[in-house]
Amino acid sequence: MMVAPVANGAAIAAHSSEGDLVKAEEAKQQANKDFKEKHYAKAVAGYTTALQYNPNSEILYSNRAFAHIRLENFGSAVADATKAVELNPRFAKGLYRRGDAYYALGKFKLALKDLKAAVRLTSKDPDLRRKLADCEKEVKRLRFEEALAVPEEIEVPVAQTIDLASMLVEESYTGPRMSGDNEKGYQLTLDFAKAMLEHFREQKSIHRRFAFQIILQAREILKALPSLVDVPVAQGGHITVCGDVHGQFYDLLNIFKLNGLPAEDSPYLFNGDFVDRGSFSLEVILTLLAFKVLYPQHMHLARGNHESKGMNKIYGFEGEVKHKYNAIMADLFRETFCWLPLAHVLDGRVLVVHGGLFSQDEVTLDDLRRIDRYREPPEEGLMCELLWSDPQASEGRSPSKRGVGVAFGPDVTRRFLAANKLDLLVRSHEVKDEGYEVDHDGYCVTVFSAPNYCDQMGNKGAFIRFNGGDMTPQFTTYTAVPHPDVKPMAYASAMGGIWGF
C-alpha cells in the first residue's frame, strides 16, 4: 500500500500571510549570508526569526540544522532535521542533515538509516555517497569489534605489550635525543623537551622510542591520580588555566611564548580537548605529556569529551597517530586518556571541569572523587555530564543542545558552589568570540584556547591566570598565529561533504 507524501513546505506555508513570507525570506537571506561568513550563531538566530514568520518550512529547519552542526550543537541539529523530515518525508537534505548529526554523535546505525534514505532520494550526489560509504565502514567496524570483544577482566593492557628496549634508535636518526642510551635507558629532560618543540615546529617527528616512552611514563603518573585532583596555589604563586587546544600546536607554542613554558614556578592546567579537529594533535599531546613527566606536580591535565575512542575515530586524532606512527600508539593513547583526571579544585576554591554541572542537585566533590574513570565516557551520569554539559542563561535545567549532557542555569551553579563551599566554576568545551565568557552572575567562566577554531571561526583564544590568595581570574586573549598549510581534519574520517544552500 502506497502512502501519499506529506505536502511540501511551500504548500504548507500557504497558511502564512504573504507579508510574513516576505519577512521570512528576508531573514533567511540574511542568515544565509551570516552562515557563509561563518557567523554560525547569528545564522541560527536568523533562521529562528525566519521560522517565526514561516514555521512550516523544511528548508529553514534544515538550514538551521546545518548551522547547529557547525556549532557542534548536534542534539539541536537532530531536532531541527527531524522537524524538516516530518514536514516533508521526501526531503533528502533533511535526512542528510540528521544523518550527519547522528554520525557526529557516533550514532552510526541511526546515521546509516538516514543516509541510505537520502541516497534513495538523491542517488547522484557524490558527497552524500561518500558519507554513506564511510558510515557503512563504521557500522561494519563496530560489528567486527563486538564479535571480537574480549571480556574486560581478561583484556591485557596495551601498555604491558610494549617493549621499549626493542625500539633501537638508529644512528641515522637526526632528531632530538633523550639523554642516556638504549642499554642503560633514556631520560626525558627539559633540553630534550625544548628541542622536541622546535622539531615539531619544523613538522618533523621524534623517534618512536621517545614518543612511546613519553606516553608510557605519563600514563603511570596519571594512573596514580584520583578522579578529582586538589591543586594548592601558594600565596605569591599562581596557576594558568587553558581551555580547548584541539590540535592547534602553533597556537600552543604561542601560549608558551606569551606566558612561559610549564615549570615549577609556572604551573599550568590544560582543561581537556587537547586533540581532534586540528591536524597537529599528536604534537600537542606529546608536548603536554612530556611536561607532565617533567613537572608532575605543576602540569595538570584534565580529560575532555574528545579524549575518547569514539571522538578520536571521527575527528582525526586516531587517523593522525596511525599516519605518523602506528595503530599500537593509537591504542596506547586511548588507554592513557582513560586515566586522565576528570576535575581539579584550585586552592580549595575553584572547580575546573571540561564540560559542566549535573542533571541532579546534591552532587558533592566526594562524589566526583569516587568516580571510576577508567573507561570510555558513558552516555549519562556524572562522568558524562562533567565532560559534556553547558551553561544556559535561564534558570533550571534543559536538554543539552549537543544531545549529550545537560544545560544548567545560574541557580544550579549557585547551589552547587554554595553546597561545596566553592567560589567559582571554570569550564571549557565551547568556542567563545573573545576566548572566554563570564556567565551566571560571575560564578561560571568558560575559557577556550584555540583561536580561529578549525581555521574558520574567527574567535580569539584565551587563558586564565589565578594568583594565590585572591584567586580572582585574570584573562589574557590572543589571536591565531600562522601554521603550515595542513587543513583541520586532514586525518579525519569523511566528515566533509555537507551540502550548501
Short mmCIF file of C-alpha atoms in Angstrom, two decimals:
data_model
loop_
_atom_site.label_atom_id
_atom_site.label_comp_id
_atom_site.label_asym_id
_atom_site.label_seq_id
_atom_site.Cartn_x
_atom_site.Cartn_y
_atom_site.Cartn_z
CA MET A 1 0.00 0.00 0.00
CA MET A 2 1.43 3.35 -1.02
CA VAL A 3 1.17 6.28 1.37
CA ALA A 4 0.79 9.72 -0.14
CA PRO A 5 3.69 12.02 0.83
CA VAL A 6 3.05 14.91 3.19
CA ALA A 7 2.70 18.21 1.38
CA ASN A 8 5.97 20.03 0.99
CA GLY A 9 6.93 23.16 2.91
CA ALA A 10 5.90 25.52 0.10
CA ALA A 11 2.34 24.20 0.17
CA ILE A 12 2.05 24.25 3.95
CA ALA A 13 3.47 27.77 4.02
CA ALA A 14 0.30 28.95 2.32
CA HIS A 15 -1.09 29.30 5.84
CA SER A 16 1.35 32.17 6.40
CA SER A 17 0.38 35.58 5.06
CA GLU A 18 2.16 36.99 2.04
CA GLY A 19 3.75 39.65 4.23
CA ASP A 20 5.01 37.00 6.64
CA LEU A 21 6.58 35.04 3.79
CA VAL A 22 8.39 38.15 2.60
CA LYS A 23 9.77 38.75 6.12
CA ALA A 24 10.75 35.08 6.39
CA GLU A 25 12.65 35.24 3.10
CA GLU A 26 14.47 38.42 4.16
CA ALA A 27 15.52 36.81 7.45
CA LYS A 28 16.58 33.65 5.60
CA GLN A 29 18.76 35.55 3.14
CA GLN A 30 20.49 37.41 5.97
CA ALA A 31 21.00 34.13 7.84
CA ASN A 32 22.45 32.56 4.69
CA LYS A 33 24.85 35.49 4.44
CA ASP A 34 25.86 35.11 8.09
CA PHE A 35 26.41 31.39 7.55
CA LYS A 36 28.65 31.94 4.54
CA GLU A 37 30.63 34.47 6.57
CA LYS A 38 30.97 31.79 9.27
CA HIS A 39 28.88 33.64 11.85
CA TYR A 40 27.03 30.48 12.74
CA ALA A 41 25.38 31.67 15.96
CA LYS A 42 23.97 34.67 14.07
CA ALA A 43 22.78 32.31 11.36
CA VAL A 44 20.89 30.22 13.94
CA ALA A 45 19.25 33.39 15.25
CA GLY A 46 18.36 34.46 11.72
CA TYR A 47 16.76 31.15 10.78
CA THR A 48 14.87 31.22 14.08
CA THR A 49 13.46 34.62 13.14
CA ALA A 50 12.51 33.34 9.69
CA LEU A 51 10.72 30.37 11.25
CA GLN A 52 8.62 32.71 13.36
CA TYR A 53 7.14 34.03 10.11
CA ASN A 54 7.13 30.73 8.22
CA PRO A 55 7.02 27.91 10.78
CA ASN A 56 6.30 25.17 8.24
CA SER A 57 9.39 25.46 6.04
CA GLU A 58 11.51 22.30 5.91
CA ILE A 59 14.26 24.33 4.22
CA LEU A 60 14.55 26.73 7.16
CA TYR A 61 14.71 23.85 9.65
CA SER A 62 17.33 22.11 7.51
CA ASN A 63 19.42 25.27 7.20
CA ARG A 64 19.25 25.86 10.94
CA ALA A 65 20.29 22.25 11.50
CA PHE A 66 23.33 22.88 9.30
CA ALA A 67 24.30 25.94 11.38
CA HIS A 68 23.88 23.88 14.56
CA ILE A 69 26.19 21.21 13.11
CA ARG A 70 28.86 23.84 12.53
CA LEU A 71 28.44 24.96 16.15
CA GLU A 72 28.66 21.28 17.24
CA ASN A 73 25.17 21.51 18.72
CA PHE A 74 24.34 18.09 17.37
CA GLY A 75 21.31 17.48 19.56
CA SER A 76 19.68 20.66 18.25
CA ALA A 77 20.69 19.68 14.71
CA VAL A 78 18.93 16.31 15.08
CA ALA A 79 15.79 18.03 16.39
CA ASP A 80 15.69 20.54 13.52
CA ALA A 81 16.42 17.95 10.84
CA THR A 82 13.73 15.71 12.32
CA LYS A 83 11.23 18.56 12.07
CA ALA A 84 12.23 19.12 8.43
CA VAL A 85 11.65 15.42 7.66
CA GLU A 86 8.30 15.47 9.47
CA LEU A 87 7.23 18.38 7.26
CA ASN A 88 8.41 16.57 4.13
CA PRO A 89 9.42 12.90 4.46
CA ARG A 90 10.92 13.00 0.95
CA PHE A 91 13.20 15.96 1.76
CA ALA A 92 16.62 14.40 1.13
CA LYS A 93 18.60 17.26 2.60
CA GLY A 94 16.78 16.94 5.93
CA LEU A 95 17.63 13.24 6.06
CA TYR A 96 21.24 14.04 5.21
CA ARG A 97 21.48 16.70 7.91
CA ARG A 98 20.10 14.34 10.54
CA GLY A 99 22.36 11.53 9.38
CA ASP A 100 25.35 13.85 9.57
CA ALA A 101 24.43 14.95 13.11
CA TYR A 102 23.96 11.33 14.21
CA TYR A 103 27.32 10.50 12.65
CA ALA A 104 28.99 13.29 14.61
CA LEU A 105 27.49 11.89 17.80
CA GLY A 106 28.91 8.46 16.97
CA LYS A 107 25.42 7.01 16.46
CA PHE A 108 26.42 5.29 13.27
CA LYS A 109 23.48 2.91 12.93
CA LEU A 110 20.97 5.76 13.10
CA ALA A 111 23.13 7.77 10.71
CA LEU A 112 23.27 4.86 8.29
CA LYS A 113 19.47 4.60 8.17
CA ASP A 114 19.08 8.28 7.31
CA LEU A 115 21.91 8.37 4.80
CA LYS A 116 20.54 5.34 2.96
CA ALA A 117 17.16 7.03 2.77
CA ALA A 118 18.74 10.22 1.46
CA VAL A 119 20.67 8.30 -1.22
CA ARG A 120 17.48 6.65 -2.41
CA LEU A 121 16.07 10.13 -2.99
CA THR A 122 19.25 11.75 -4.37
CA SER A 123 21.42 8.94 -5.62
CA LYS A 124 23.79 11.02 -7.74
CA ASP A 125 25.19 13.31 -5.04
CA PRO A 126 28.88 12.29 -4.67
CA ASP A 127 29.39 13.81 -1.21
CA LEU A 128 26.37 12.01 0.16
CA ARG A 129 27.54 8.70 -1.32
CA ARG A 130 30.99 9.18 0.23
CA LYS A 131 29.44 9.83 3.62
CA LEU A 132 27.24 6.77 3.25
CA ALA A 133 30.24 4.60 2.37
CA ASP A 134 32.16 5.91 5.37
CA CYS A 135 29.20 5.28 7.66
CA GLU A 136 28.84 1.73 6.35
CA LYS A 137 32.51 1.13 7.18
CA GLU A 138 31.97 2.38 10.73
CA VAL A 139 28.97 0.12 11.26
CA LYS A 140 30.92 -2.87 9.94
CA ARG A 141 33.83 -1.96 12.22
CA LEU A 142 31.51 -1.82 15.24
CA ARG A 143 30.07 -5.23 14.43
CA PHE A 144 33.56 -6.66 13.95
CA GLU A 145 34.77 -5.22 17.27
CA GLU A 146 31.70 -6.54 19.05
CA ALA A 147 32.33 -10.01 17.61
CA LEU A 148 35.97 -9.97 18.75
CA ALA A 149 35.44 -8.26 22.08
CA VAL A 150 37.44 -9.73 24.96
CA PRO A 151 35.90 -9.69 28.45
CA GLU A 152 37.28 -6.68 30.32
CA GLU A 153 38.62 -8.76 33.17
CA ILE A 154 40.97 -10.71 30.88
CA GLU A 155 41.93 -7.93 28.46
CA VAL A 156 45.68 -7.24 28.54
CA PRO A 157 46.52 -3.51 28.76
CA VAL A 158 48.28 -2.24 25.65
CA ALA A 159 50.99 -0.72 27.83
CA GLN A 160 52.04 -4.18 29.00
CA THR A 161 52.64 -5.33 25.43
CA ILE A 162 55.12 -2.59 24.53
CA ASP A 163 58.84 -3.37 24.76
CA LEU A 164 60.81 -0.13 24.72
CA ALA A 165 64.14 -1.96 24.76
CA SER A 166 63.37 -3.46 21.36
CA MET A 167 62.97 0.01 19.81
CA LEU A 168 66.52 0.83 18.78
CA VAL A 169 67.35 4.43 17.94
CA GLU A 170 69.25 4.23 14.68
CA GLU A 171 72.46 6.18 14.11
CA SER A 172 70.78 7.71 11.09
CA TYR A 173 68.14 9.39 13.27
CA THR A 174 68.90 13.12 13.32
CA GLY A 175 66.16 14.40 15.62
CA PRO A 176 66.39 15.28 19.34
CA ARG A 177 67.60 12.52 21.63
CA MET A 178 66.90 11.83 25.25
CA SER A 179 69.93 11.55 27.47
CA GLY A 180 71.30 8.06 28.04
CA ASP A 181 71.23 5.13 25.64
CA ASN A 182 69.14 2.11 24.82
CA GLU A 183 71.14 -0.22 27.09
CA LYS A 184 71.05 1.94 30.23
CA GLY A 185 67.77 3.64 29.47
CA TYR A 186 66.78 7.09 28.31
CA GLN A 187 65.80 10.06 30.45
CA LEU A 188 63.45 12.85 29.48
CA THR A 189 65.00 16.25 30.19
CA LEU A 190 63.94 19.87 29.70
CA ASP A 191 66.57 20.24 26.99
CA PHE A 192 65.00 17.34 25.10
CA ALA A 193 61.52 18.84 25.51
CA LYS A 194 62.67 22.18 24.12
CA ALA A 195 64.42 20.50 21.20
CA MET A 196 61.29 18.42 20.59
CA LEU A 197 59.16 21.58 20.34
CA GLU A 198 61.49 23.01 17.70
CA HIS A 199 61.49 19.70 15.84
CA PHE A 200 57.70 19.70 15.84
CA ARG A 201 57.67 23.31 14.69
CA GLU A 202 59.54 22.16 11.58
CA GLN A 203 56.91 19.45 11.01
CA LYS A 204 59.26 16.63 11.95
CA SER A 205 58.55 13.63 14.18
CA ILE A 206 60.61 12.37 17.09
CA HIS A 207 61.77 8.76 17.14
CA ARG A 208 59.04 6.31 18.09
CA ARG A 209 61.18 5.09 21.02
CA PHE A 210 60.99 8.52 22.63
CA ALA A 211 57.33 9.06 21.75
CA PHE A 212 56.31 5.74 23.31
CA GLN A 213 58.39 6.46 26.40
CA ILE A 214 56.71 9.83 26.95
CA ILE A 215 53.26 8.28 26.73
CA LEU A 216 54.10 5.33 28.99
CA GLN A 217 55.71 7.50 31.67
CA ALA A 218 52.84 9.96 31.64
CA ARG A 219 50.35 7.09 31.82
CA GLU A 220 51.88 5.83 35.05
CA ILE A 221 51.74 9.32 36.59
CA LEU A 222 48.12 9.83 35.55
CA LYS A 223 47.13 6.36 36.73
CA ALA A 224 48.21 7.23 40.28
CA LEU A 225 45.98 10.33 40.45
CA PRO A 226 42.42 10.50 41.81
CA SER A 227 39.48 11.42 39.59
CA LEU A 228 39.36 14.83 41.28
CA VAL A 229 42.76 16.41 41.94
CA ASP A 230 43.26 19.06 44.63
CA VAL A 231 45.81 21.64 43.46
CA PRO A 232 47.31 24.02 46.04
CA VAL A 233 48.12 27.56 44.91
CA ALA A 234 50.58 29.16 47.31
CA GLN A 235 50.38 32.76 48.47
CA GLY A 236 52.53 34.65 46.00
CA GLY A 237 52.25 31.81 43.48
CA HIS A 238 49.90 31.36 40.54
CA ILE A 239 48.47 28.87 38.08
CA THR A 240 47.43 29.27 34.43
CA VAL A 241 44.28 27.53 33.16
CA CYS A 242 43.91 26.84 29.43
CA GLY A 243 40.84 25.54 27.64
CA ASP A 244 40.49 23.51 24.45
CA VAL A 245 43.58 23.43 22.22
CA HIS A 246 42.24 20.93 19.67
CA GLY A 247 45.46 20.06 17.88
CA GLN A 248 46.45 23.68 17.17
CA PHE A 249 50.12 23.18 18.00
CA TYR A 250 51.35 26.51 16.72
CA ASP A 251 48.82 28.32 18.90
CA LEU A 252 50.01 26.21 21.84
CA LEU A 253 53.54 27.46 21.15
CA ASN A 254 52.14 30.97 21.20
CA ILE A 255 50.62 30.39 24.64
CA PHE A 256 54.06 29.38 25.89
CA LYS A 257 55.60 32.44 24.20
CA LEU A 258 53.11 34.73 25.92
CA ASN A 259 53.07 33.04 29.31
CA GLY A 260 56.24 30.94 29.59
CA LEU A 261 56.90 27.23 29.39
CA PRO A 262 55.46 24.98 32.09
CA ALA A 263 57.83 24.84 35.06
CA GLU A 264 57.78 24.55 38.83
CA ASP A 265 57.30 28.32 39.08
CA SER A 266 54.94 28.40 36.07
CA PRO A 267 52.26 25.74 36.65
CA TYR A 268 49.50 25.03 34.13
CA LEU A 269 46.18 23.23 33.97
CA PHE A 270 45.03 22.25 30.47
CA ASN A 271 41.32 21.58 30.69
CA GLY A 272 40.72 18.86 28.09
CA ASP A 273 40.19 18.57 24.34
CA PHE A 274 43.89 18.55 23.53
CA VAL A 275 43.30 16.57 20.33
CA ASP A 276 40.98 16.23 17.31
CA ARG A 277 39.95 18.80 14.72
CA GLY A 278 43.38 20.40 14.38
CA SER A 279 45.87 18.34 12.37
CA PHE A 280 48.80 18.75 14.78
CA SER A 281 47.09 16.92 17.63
CA LEU A 282 49.92 14.43 18.08
CA GLU A 283 52.42 17.25 18.57
CA VAL A 284 50.10 18.90 21.11
CA ILE A 285 49.52 15.81 23.23
CA LEU A 286 53.17 14.68 23.20
CA THR A 287 54.15 18.18 24.32
CA LEU A 288 51.66 18.23 27.19
CA LEU A 289 52.52 14.69 28.30
CA ALA A 290 56.25 15.45 28.18
CA PHE A 291 55.79 18.40 30.54
CA LYS A 292 53.58 16.24 32.75
CA VAL A 293 56.51 13.84 33.09
CA LEU A 294 58.94 16.68 33.74
CA TYR A 295 56.73 18.52 36.26
CA PRO A 296 54.10 16.09 37.58
CA GLN A 297 53.06 18.44 40.41
CA HIS A 298 52.94 21.55 38.23
CA MET A 299 51.49 20.38 34.92
CA HIS A 300 47.88 19.30 35.28
CA LEU A 301 45.80 17.67 32.54
CA ALA A 302 42.04 17.08 32.60
CA ARG A 303 40.03 14.85 30.34
CA GLY A 304 37.74 16.41 27.75
CA ASN A 305 34.98 14.80 25.73
CA HIS A 306 37.42 14.48 22.82
CA GLU A 307 39.82 12.32 24.82
CA SER A 308 37.76 9.30 23.88
CA LYS A 309 37.85 6.47 21.37
CA GLY A 310 34.66 7.43 19.54
CA MET A 311 35.59 11.08 19.08
CA ASN A 312 39.15 10.23 18.01
CA LYS A 313 37.88 7.92 15.27
CA ILE A 314 35.63 10.61 13.82
CA TYR A 315 37.56 13.83 14.30
CA GLY A 316 41.06 12.93 13.22
CA PHE A 317 43.33 12.02 16.11
CA GLU A 318 43.31 8.27 15.56
CA GLY A 319 43.98 8.72 11.84
CA GLU A 320 46.78 11.19 12.57
CA VAL A 321 48.54 8.85 15.00
CA LYS A 322 48.29 5.93 12.59
CA HIS A 323 49.64 8.11 9.78
CA LYS A 324 52.59 9.48 11.78
CA TYR A 325 53.35 6.34 13.84
CA ASN A 326 51.14 3.25 14.08
CA ALA A 327 47.92 1.69 15.39
CA ILE A 328 49.58 0.44 18.59
CA MET A 329 50.35 4.01 19.61
CA ALA A 330 46.74 5.00 18.90
CA ASP A 331 45.60 2.21 21.24
CA LEU A 332 48.07 3.34 23.89
CA PHE A 333 46.71 6.88 23.73
CA ARG A 334 43.18 5.52 24.12
CA GLU A 335 44.27 3.67 27.24
CA THR A 336 46.17 6.69 28.61
CA PHE A 337 43.22 9.03 28.07
CA CYS A 338 41.12 6.82 30.33
CA TRP A 339 43.46 7.67 33.21
CA LEU A 340 43.15 11.46 32.83
CA PRO A 341 41.51 13.08 35.89
CA LEU A 342 38.03 14.49 35.41
CA ALA A 343 38.19 17.55 37.67
CA HIS A 344 40.55 19.80 39.59
CA VAL A 345 39.96 22.07 42.60
CA LEU A 346 42.35 25.01 42.78
CA ASP A 347 43.25 26.26 46.26
CA GLY A 348 40.08 24.65 47.61
CA ARG A 349 38.00 27.38 45.93
CA VAL A 350 37.78 26.98 42.15
CA LEU A 351 36.38 23.86 40.47
CA VAL A 352 37.72 23.26 36.95
CA VAL A 353 35.97 20.70 34.71
CA HIS A 354 35.79 20.38 30.95
CA GLY A 355 32.02 20.49 30.44
CA GLY A 356 29.93 21.46 33.43
CA LEU A 357 27.47 20.51 36.13
CA PHE A 358 24.84 17.87 36.64
CA SER A 359 21.27 16.79 36.00
CA GLN A 360 20.69 16.43 39.74
CA ASP A 361 21.35 18.52 42.84
CA GLU A 362 23.25 17.37 45.92
CA VAL A 363 26.33 16.24 43.98
CA THR A 364 29.43 16.66 46.17
CA LEU A 365 33.13 16.83 45.47
CA ASP A 366 33.45 13.47 47.19
CA ASP A 367 31.03 12.04 44.62
CA LEU A 368 33.42 13.22 41.92
CA ARG A 369 36.39 11.72 43.73
CA ARG A 370 34.61 8.35 43.78
CA ILE A 371 34.01 8.19 40.01
CA ASP A 372 35.60 5.12 38.45
CA ARG A 373 37.01 6.97 35.44
CA TYR A 374 38.99 4.24 33.71
CA ARG A 375 36.51 3.73 30.89
CA GLU A 376 35.19 5.30 27.75
CA PRO A 377 32.78 8.10 28.67
CA PRO A 378 29.25 6.80 29.27
CA GLU A 379 26.16 8.44 27.73
CA GLU A 380 24.73 9.52 31.09
CA GLY A 381 25.72 10.04 34.71
CA LEU A 382 28.26 12.23 36.49
CA MET A 383 31.23 11.39 34.27
CA CYS A 384 29.27 12.11 31.11
CA GLU A 385 27.98 15.43 32.44
CA LEU A 386 31.40 16.56 33.64
CA LEU A 387 32.63 16.18 30.05
CA TRP A 388 29.60 17.32 28.04
CA SER A 389 27.33 19.78 29.91
CA ASP A 390 27.00 23.50 29.09
CA PRO A 391 25.65 26.53 30.98
CA GLN A 392 22.44 28.24 29.90
CA ALA A 393 21.14 31.73 30.65
CA SER A 394 17.75 30.64 32.03
CA GLU A 395 17.18 29.15 35.46
CA GLY A 396 16.88 25.41 35.96
CA ARG A 397 17.95 22.69 33.56
CA SER A 398 17.20 21.84 29.93
CA PRO A 399 18.11 19.09 27.49
CA SER A 400 21.55 19.69 26.01
CA LYS A 401 21.78 21.26 22.55
CA ARG A 402 24.57 18.73 21.96
CA GLY A 403 22.40 15.70 22.52
CA VAL A 404 24.63 14.61 25.43
CA GLY A 405 24.89 16.01 28.95
CA VAL A 406 22.63 18.76 30.29
CA ALA A 407 22.23 22.54 30.07
CA PHE A 408 22.35 24.08 33.57
CA GLY A 409 21.25 27.52 34.72
CA PRO A 410 22.60 30.14 37.15
CA ASP A 411 20.60 28.74 40.05
CA VAL A 412 22.15 25.30 39.53
CA THR A 413 25.63 26.82 39.59
CA ARG A 414 24.94 28.88 42.72
CA ARG A 415 23.52 25.92 44.63
CA PHE A 416 26.39 23.62 43.67
CA LEU A 417 29.09 26.13 44.62
CA ALA A 418 27.42 27.02 47.92
CA ALA A 419 26.88 23.38 48.89
CA ASN A 420 30.53 22.54 48.17
CA LYS A 421 31.99 25.76 49.65
CA LEU A 422 33.47 26.86 46.33
CA ASP A 423 33.79 30.34 44.83
CA LEU A 424 33.84 29.69 41.10
CA LEU A 425 33.24 27.14 38.32
CA VAL A 426 35.67 27.20 35.37
CA ARG A 427 34.92 25.12 32.29
CA SER A 428 35.80 24.99 28.59
CA HIS A 429 34.09 22.98 25.83
CA GLU A 430 32.61 25.92 23.85
CA VAL A 431 34.03 28.38 21.32
CA LYS A 432 33.77 31.97 22.54
CA ASP A 433 34.37 35.00 20.35
CA GLU A 434 36.71 36.61 22.89
CA GLY A 435 38.24 33.32 24.01
CA TYR A 436 36.36 33.43 27.30
CA GLU A 437 32.96 34.32 28.71
CA VAL A 438 31.70 35.05 32.22
CA ASP A 439 28.18 33.79 32.94
CA HIS A 440 25.83 33.06 35.83
CA ASP A 441 26.38 36.38 37.63
CA GLY A 442 30.14 35.84 37.59
CA TYR A 443 30.10 32.34 39.07
CA CYS A 444 30.72 30.40 35.84
CA VAL A 445 33.63 31.10 33.47
CA THR A 446 34.25 29.47 30.09
CA VAL A 447 37.79 29.51 28.65
CA PHE A 448 38.65 28.35 25.12
CA SER A 449 42.27 28.40 23.95
CA ALA A 450 42.06 27.51 20.24
CA PRO A 451 41.88 30.82 18.29
CA ASN A 452 40.25 30.83 14.86
CA TYR A 453 38.99 27.36 15.68
CA CYS A 454 39.29 24.99 12.71
CA ASP A 455 40.69 27.88 10.64
CA GLN A 456 37.21 29.28 10.22
CA MET A 457 35.53 30.59 13.38
CA GLY A 458 37.47 33.86 13.71
CA ASN A 459 37.43 33.70 17.53
CA LYS A 460 40.20 34.75 19.87
CA GLY A 461 41.86 32.30 22.25
CA ALA A 462 42.32 32.93 25.97
CA PHE A 463 43.89 31.63 29.14
CA ILE A 464 43.25 32.48 32.79
CA ARG A 465 45.78 33.25 35.48
CA PHE A 466 44.85 32.74 39.12
CA ASN A 467 47.12 34.31 41.74
CA GLY A 468 47.37 32.62 45.12
CA GLY A 469 45.46 34.43 47.82
CA ASP A 470 42.66 36.21 45.99
CA MET A 471 42.14 33.60 43.20
CA THR A 472 40.46 36.21 41.01
CA PRO A 473 40.55 35.21 37.32
CA GLN A 474 42.76 37.37 35.10
CA PHE A 475 42.25 36.86 31.37
CA THR A 476 44.75 37.04 28.53
CA THR A 477 43.43 36.91 24.97
CA TYR A 478 45.29 36.39 21.71
CA THR A 479 44.69 35.78 18.02
CA ALA A 480 45.70 32.82 15.88
CA VAL A 481 49.25 32.56 14.57
CA PRO A 482 50.22 31.20 11.14
CA HIS A 483 50.66 27.46 10.74
CA PRO A 484 51.76 25.17 7.91
CA ASP A 485 49.23 24.56 5.17
CA VAL A 486 47.73 21.40 6.64
CA LYS A 487 43.98 21.79 6.93
CA PRO A 488 41.97 20.88 10.03
CA MET A 489 40.51 17.38 9.94
CA ALA A 490 43.21 16.28 7.46
CA TYR A 491 43.29 12.81 9.04
CA ALA A 492 39.60 12.55 9.91
CA SER A 493 37.02 10.20 8.53
CA ALA A 494 34.75 11.67 5.85
CA MET A 495 33.07 14.43 7.84
CA GLY A 496 33.07 16.85 4.88
CA GLY A 497 30.69 16.98 2.02
CA ILE A 498 27.83 18.62 3.93
CA TRP A 499 25.56 20.30 1.41
CA GLY A 500 25.48 24.03 0.92
CA PHE A 501 22.39 26.04 0.14
#
